[in-house]
GROMACS .gro file of C-alpha atoms in nm:
model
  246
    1UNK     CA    1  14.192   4.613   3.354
    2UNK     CA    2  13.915   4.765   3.558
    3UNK     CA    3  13.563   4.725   3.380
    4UNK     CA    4  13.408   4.990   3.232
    5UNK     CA    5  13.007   5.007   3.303
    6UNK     CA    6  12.817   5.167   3.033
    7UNK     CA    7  12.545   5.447   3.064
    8UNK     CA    8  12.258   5.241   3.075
    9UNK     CA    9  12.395   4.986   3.351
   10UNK     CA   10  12.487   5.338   3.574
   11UNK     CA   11  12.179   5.406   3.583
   12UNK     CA   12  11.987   5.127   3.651
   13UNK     CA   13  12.201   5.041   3.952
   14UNK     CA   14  12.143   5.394   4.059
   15UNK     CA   15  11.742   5.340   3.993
   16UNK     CA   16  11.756   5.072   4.194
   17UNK     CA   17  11.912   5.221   4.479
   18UNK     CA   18  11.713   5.550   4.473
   19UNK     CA   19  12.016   5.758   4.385
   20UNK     CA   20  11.956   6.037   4.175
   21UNK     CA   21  12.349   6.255   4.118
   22UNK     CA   22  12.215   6.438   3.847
   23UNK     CA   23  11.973   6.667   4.092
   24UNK     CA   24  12.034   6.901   4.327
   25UNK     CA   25  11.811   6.918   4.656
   26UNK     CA   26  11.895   7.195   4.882
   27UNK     CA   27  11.882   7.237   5.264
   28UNK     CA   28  11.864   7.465   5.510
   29UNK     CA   29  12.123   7.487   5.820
   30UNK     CA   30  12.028   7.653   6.103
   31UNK     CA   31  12.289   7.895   6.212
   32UNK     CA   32  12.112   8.100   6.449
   33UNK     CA   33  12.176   7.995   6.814
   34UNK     CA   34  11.880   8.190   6.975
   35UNK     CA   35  11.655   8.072   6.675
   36UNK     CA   36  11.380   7.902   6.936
   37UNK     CA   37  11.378   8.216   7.152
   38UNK     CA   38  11.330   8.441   6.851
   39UNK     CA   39  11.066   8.219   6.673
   40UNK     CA   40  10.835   8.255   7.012
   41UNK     CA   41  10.886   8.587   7.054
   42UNK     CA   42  10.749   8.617   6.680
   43UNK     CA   43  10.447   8.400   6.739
   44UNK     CA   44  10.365   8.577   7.061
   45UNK     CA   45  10.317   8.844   6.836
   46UNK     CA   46  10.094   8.584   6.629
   47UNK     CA   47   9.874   8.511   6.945
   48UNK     CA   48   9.845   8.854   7.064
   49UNK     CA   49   9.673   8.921   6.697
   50UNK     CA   50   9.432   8.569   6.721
   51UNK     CA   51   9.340   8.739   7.112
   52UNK     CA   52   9.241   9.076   6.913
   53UNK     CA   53   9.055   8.910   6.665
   54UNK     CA   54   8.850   8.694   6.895
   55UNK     CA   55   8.796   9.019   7.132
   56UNK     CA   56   8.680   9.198   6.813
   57UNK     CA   57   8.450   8.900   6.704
   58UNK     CA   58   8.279   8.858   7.043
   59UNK     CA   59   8.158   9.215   7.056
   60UNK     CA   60   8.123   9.221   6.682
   61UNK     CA   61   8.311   9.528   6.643
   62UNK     CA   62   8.600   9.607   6.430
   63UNK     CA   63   8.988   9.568   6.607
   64UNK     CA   64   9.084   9.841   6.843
   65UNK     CA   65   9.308  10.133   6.709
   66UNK     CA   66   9.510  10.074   6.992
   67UNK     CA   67   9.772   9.893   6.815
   68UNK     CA   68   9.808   9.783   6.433
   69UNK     CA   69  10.056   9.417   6.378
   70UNK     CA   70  10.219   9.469   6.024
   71UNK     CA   71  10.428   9.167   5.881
   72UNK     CA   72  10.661   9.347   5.685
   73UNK     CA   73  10.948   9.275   5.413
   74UNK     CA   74  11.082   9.384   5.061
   75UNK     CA   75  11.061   9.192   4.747
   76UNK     CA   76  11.389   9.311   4.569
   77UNK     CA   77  11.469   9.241   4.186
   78UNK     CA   78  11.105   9.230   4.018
   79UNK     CA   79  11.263   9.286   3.642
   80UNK     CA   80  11.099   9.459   3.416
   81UNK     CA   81  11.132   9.274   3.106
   82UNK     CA   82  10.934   9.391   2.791
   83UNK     CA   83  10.918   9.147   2.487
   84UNK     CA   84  11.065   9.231   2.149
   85UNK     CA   85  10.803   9.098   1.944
   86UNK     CA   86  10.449   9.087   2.001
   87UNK     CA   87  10.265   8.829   2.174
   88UNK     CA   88  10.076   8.539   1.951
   89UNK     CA   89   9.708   8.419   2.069
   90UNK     CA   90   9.634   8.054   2.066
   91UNK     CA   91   9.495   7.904   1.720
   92UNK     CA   92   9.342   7.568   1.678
   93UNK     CA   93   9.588   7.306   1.493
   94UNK     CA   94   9.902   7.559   1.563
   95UNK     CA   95   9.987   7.624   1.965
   96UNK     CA   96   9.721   7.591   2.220
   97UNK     CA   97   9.842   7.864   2.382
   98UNK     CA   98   9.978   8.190   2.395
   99UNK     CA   99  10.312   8.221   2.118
  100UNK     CA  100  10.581   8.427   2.280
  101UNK     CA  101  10.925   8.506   2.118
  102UNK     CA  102  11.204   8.374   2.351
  103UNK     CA  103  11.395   8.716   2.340
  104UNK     CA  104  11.306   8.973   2.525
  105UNK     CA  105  11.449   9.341   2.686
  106UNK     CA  106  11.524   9.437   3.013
  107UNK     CA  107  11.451   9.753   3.144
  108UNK     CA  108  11.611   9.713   3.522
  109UNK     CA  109  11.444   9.627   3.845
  110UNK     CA  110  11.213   9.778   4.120
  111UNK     CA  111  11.163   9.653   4.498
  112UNK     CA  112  10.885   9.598   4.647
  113UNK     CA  113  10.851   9.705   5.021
  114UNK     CA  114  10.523   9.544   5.187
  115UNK     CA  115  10.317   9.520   5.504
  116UNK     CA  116  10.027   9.356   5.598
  117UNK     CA  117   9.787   9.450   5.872
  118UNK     CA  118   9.757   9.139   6.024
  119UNK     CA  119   9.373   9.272   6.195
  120UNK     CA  120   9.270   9.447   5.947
  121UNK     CA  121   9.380   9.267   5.583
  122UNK     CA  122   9.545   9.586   5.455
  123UNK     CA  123   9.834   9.597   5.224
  124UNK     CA  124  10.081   9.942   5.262
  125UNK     CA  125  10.322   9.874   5.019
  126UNK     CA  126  10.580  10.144   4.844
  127UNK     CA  127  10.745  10.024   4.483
  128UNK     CA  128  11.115  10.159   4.469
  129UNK     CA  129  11.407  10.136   4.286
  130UNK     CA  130  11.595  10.010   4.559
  131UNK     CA  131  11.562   9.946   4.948
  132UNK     CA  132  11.827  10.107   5.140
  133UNK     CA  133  11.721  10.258   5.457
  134UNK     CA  134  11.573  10.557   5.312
  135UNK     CA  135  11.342  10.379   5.153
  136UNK     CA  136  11.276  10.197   5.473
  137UNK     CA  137  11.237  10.535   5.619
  138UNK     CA  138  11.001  10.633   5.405
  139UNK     CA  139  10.800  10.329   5.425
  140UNK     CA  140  10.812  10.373   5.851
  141UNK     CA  141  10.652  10.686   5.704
  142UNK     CA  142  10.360  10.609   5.519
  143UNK     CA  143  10.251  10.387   5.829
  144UNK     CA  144  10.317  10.696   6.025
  145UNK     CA  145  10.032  10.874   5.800
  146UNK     CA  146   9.781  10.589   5.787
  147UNK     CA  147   9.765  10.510   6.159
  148UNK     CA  148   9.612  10.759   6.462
  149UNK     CA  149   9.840  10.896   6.656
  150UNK     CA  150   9.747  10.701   6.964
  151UNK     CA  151   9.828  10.359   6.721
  152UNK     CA  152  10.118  10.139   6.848
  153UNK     CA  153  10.237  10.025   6.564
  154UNK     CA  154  10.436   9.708   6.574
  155UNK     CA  155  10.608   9.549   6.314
  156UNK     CA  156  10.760   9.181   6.255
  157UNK     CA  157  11.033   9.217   5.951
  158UNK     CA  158  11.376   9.047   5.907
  159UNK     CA  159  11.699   9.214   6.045
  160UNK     CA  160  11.789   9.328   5.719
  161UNK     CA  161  12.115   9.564   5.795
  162UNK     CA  162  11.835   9.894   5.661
  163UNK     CA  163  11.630   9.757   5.934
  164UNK     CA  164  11.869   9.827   6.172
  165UNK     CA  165  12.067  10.086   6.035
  166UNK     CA  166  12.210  10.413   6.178
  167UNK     CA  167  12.008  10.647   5.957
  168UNK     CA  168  11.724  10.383   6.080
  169UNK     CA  169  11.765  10.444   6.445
  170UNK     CA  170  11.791  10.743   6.421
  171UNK     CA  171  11.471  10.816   6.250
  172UNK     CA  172  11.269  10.579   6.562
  173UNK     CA  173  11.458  10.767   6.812
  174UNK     CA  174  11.285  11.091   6.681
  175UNK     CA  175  10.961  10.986   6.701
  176UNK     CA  176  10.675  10.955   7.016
  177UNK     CA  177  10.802  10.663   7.251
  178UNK     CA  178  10.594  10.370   7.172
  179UNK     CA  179  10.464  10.451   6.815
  180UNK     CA  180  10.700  10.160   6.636
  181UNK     CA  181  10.806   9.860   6.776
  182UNK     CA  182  11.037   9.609   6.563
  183UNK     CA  183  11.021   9.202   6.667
  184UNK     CA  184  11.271   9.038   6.447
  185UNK     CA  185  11.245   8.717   6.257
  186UNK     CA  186  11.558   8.498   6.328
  187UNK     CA  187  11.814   8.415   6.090
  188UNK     CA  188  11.647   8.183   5.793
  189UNK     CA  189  11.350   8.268   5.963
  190UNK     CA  190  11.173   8.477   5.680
  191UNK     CA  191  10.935   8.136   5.674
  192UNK     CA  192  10.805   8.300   5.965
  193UNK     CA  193  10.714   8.636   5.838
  194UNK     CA  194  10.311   8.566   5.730
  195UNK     CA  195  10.417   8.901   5.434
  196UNK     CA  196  10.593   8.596   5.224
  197UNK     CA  197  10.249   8.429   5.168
  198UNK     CA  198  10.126   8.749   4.986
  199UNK     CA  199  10.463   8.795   4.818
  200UNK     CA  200  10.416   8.374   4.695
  201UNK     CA  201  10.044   8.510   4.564
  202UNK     CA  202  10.184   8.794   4.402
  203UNK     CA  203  10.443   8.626   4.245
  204UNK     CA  204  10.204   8.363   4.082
  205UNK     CA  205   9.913   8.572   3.997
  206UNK     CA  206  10.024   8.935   3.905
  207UNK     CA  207  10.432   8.868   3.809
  208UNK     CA  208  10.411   8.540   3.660
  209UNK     CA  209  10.477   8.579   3.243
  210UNK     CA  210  10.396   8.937   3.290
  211UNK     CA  211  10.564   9.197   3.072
  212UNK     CA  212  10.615   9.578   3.039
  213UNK     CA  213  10.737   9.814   2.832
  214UNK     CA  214  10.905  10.022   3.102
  215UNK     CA  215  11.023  10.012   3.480
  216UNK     CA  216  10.775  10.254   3.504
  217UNK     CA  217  10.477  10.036   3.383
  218UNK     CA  218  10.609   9.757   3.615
  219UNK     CA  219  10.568  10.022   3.900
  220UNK     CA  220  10.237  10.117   3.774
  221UNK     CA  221  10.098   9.754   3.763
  222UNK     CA  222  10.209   9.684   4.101
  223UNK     CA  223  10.025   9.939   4.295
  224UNK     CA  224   9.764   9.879   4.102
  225UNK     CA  225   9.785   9.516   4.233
  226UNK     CA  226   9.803   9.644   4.580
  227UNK     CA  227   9.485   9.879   4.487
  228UNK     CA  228   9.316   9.517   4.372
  229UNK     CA  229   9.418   9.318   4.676
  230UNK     CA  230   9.253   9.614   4.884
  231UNK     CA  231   8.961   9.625   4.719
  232UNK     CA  232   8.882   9.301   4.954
  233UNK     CA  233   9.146   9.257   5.217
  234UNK     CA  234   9.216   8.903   5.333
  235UNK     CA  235   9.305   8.884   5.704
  236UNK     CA  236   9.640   8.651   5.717
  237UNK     CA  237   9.631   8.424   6.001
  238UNK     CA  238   9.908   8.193   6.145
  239UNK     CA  239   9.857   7.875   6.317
  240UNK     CA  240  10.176   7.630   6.237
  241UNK     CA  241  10.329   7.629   6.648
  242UNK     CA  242  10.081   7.872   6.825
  243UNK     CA  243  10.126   7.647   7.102
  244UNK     CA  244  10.441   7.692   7.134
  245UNK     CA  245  10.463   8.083   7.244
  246UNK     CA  246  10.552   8.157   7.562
   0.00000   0.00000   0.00000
């Protein structure tokens, strides 16, 4: 009869041998043939922003209107969750910190549809329900409105299928040749879109624990965020493979 090994002799066989079956780490597989191509072609756009800036620093002026770079995606699926009873404050010799009840209420989701001016700092940001290409739209719009008309304004988002869309298109082809321009991210590229570092502070300062008491509120609170963050813009900068543009 075969041996049987117990629990304890698994696992310090495994512990010696630096296996670890009971975790999970994930990788990424790139699937996108043209990825290289695409990733210069993104941080081209990255070097044409560090030659603005150091044109706009040398004559100490701000960035010409000429064009405006905007690193643009959505956040999808911030929940509005409320809690169901209230919140309990930390007392000495009970809990350190804050008490909160483990249930809690959900009152749906919003999206988040962000750009950053990568000269300027700005955050234009719209907080939906969803983010179909309407939305989209009507995000291409609010850029339209904040931007002179002379502004190219360029954008470097994902090729989400609103991004692309019909409806999309169709909207672009209306408008003055020249005002938008779309560079896309490749496929499991989003790492290079500089937007997901503000989504990554967002997500750890302003959505972290928090809780409303409608989808409403939750809407509310993030404008309000974006209000904050432009209060004092921080100008995003890339540097990982700058080198590398063509």
């Amino acid at each position: 009869m075969p041996r049987q090994l117990g629990a304890g002799t698994v696992c310090k066989i495994l512990d010696q041998e630096e296996v670890k079956p009971h975790k999970v780490r994930y990788y990424l597989e790139c699937r996108d043939p043209e990825f290289g191509e695409k990733m210069a072609e993104v941080l081209c756009v990255y070097r044409k922003v560090k030659v603005l800036k150091k044109a706009a620093a040398r004559s100490k002026t701000k960035p010409s209107d000429k064009v405006a770079i905007i690193s643009y995606d959505e956040k999808p699926g911030i929940q509005a969750i409320a809690t169901t009873s209230p919140d309990l404050p930390p007392e000495p010799g009970v809990h350190a910190t804050f008490a909160r009840d483990h249930e809690y209420k959900r009152h749906g989701t919003v999206s988040l549809l962000a750009g950053i001016d990568l000269l300027t700092g700005k955050v234009h940001a719209l907080v939906k329900d969803r983010h179909r290409s309407r939305e989209f739209i009507e995000f291409l719009k609010l850029l339209d409105k904040a931007y002179p008309a002379h502004t190219a304004i360029h954008l470097i988002l994902d090729n989400h299928s609103a991004h692309i869309s019909r409806e999309t298109r169709a909207w672009l082809a209306d408008q003055p040749a020249d005002r938008f321009k779309f560079t896309f991210t490749p496929k499991h590229g989003s790492w290079l879109n500089l937007v997901e570092g503000f989504f990554s502070k967002l997500a750890r300062s302003i959505l972290r624990h928090i809780r409303v008491s409608s989808k409403q509120e939750l809407k509310e609170r993030l404008t309000a965020a974006v209000d904050y963050f432009n209060d004092d813009p921080v100008v995003h900068t890339w540097t990982y493979n700058l080198d590398k543009a063509a």
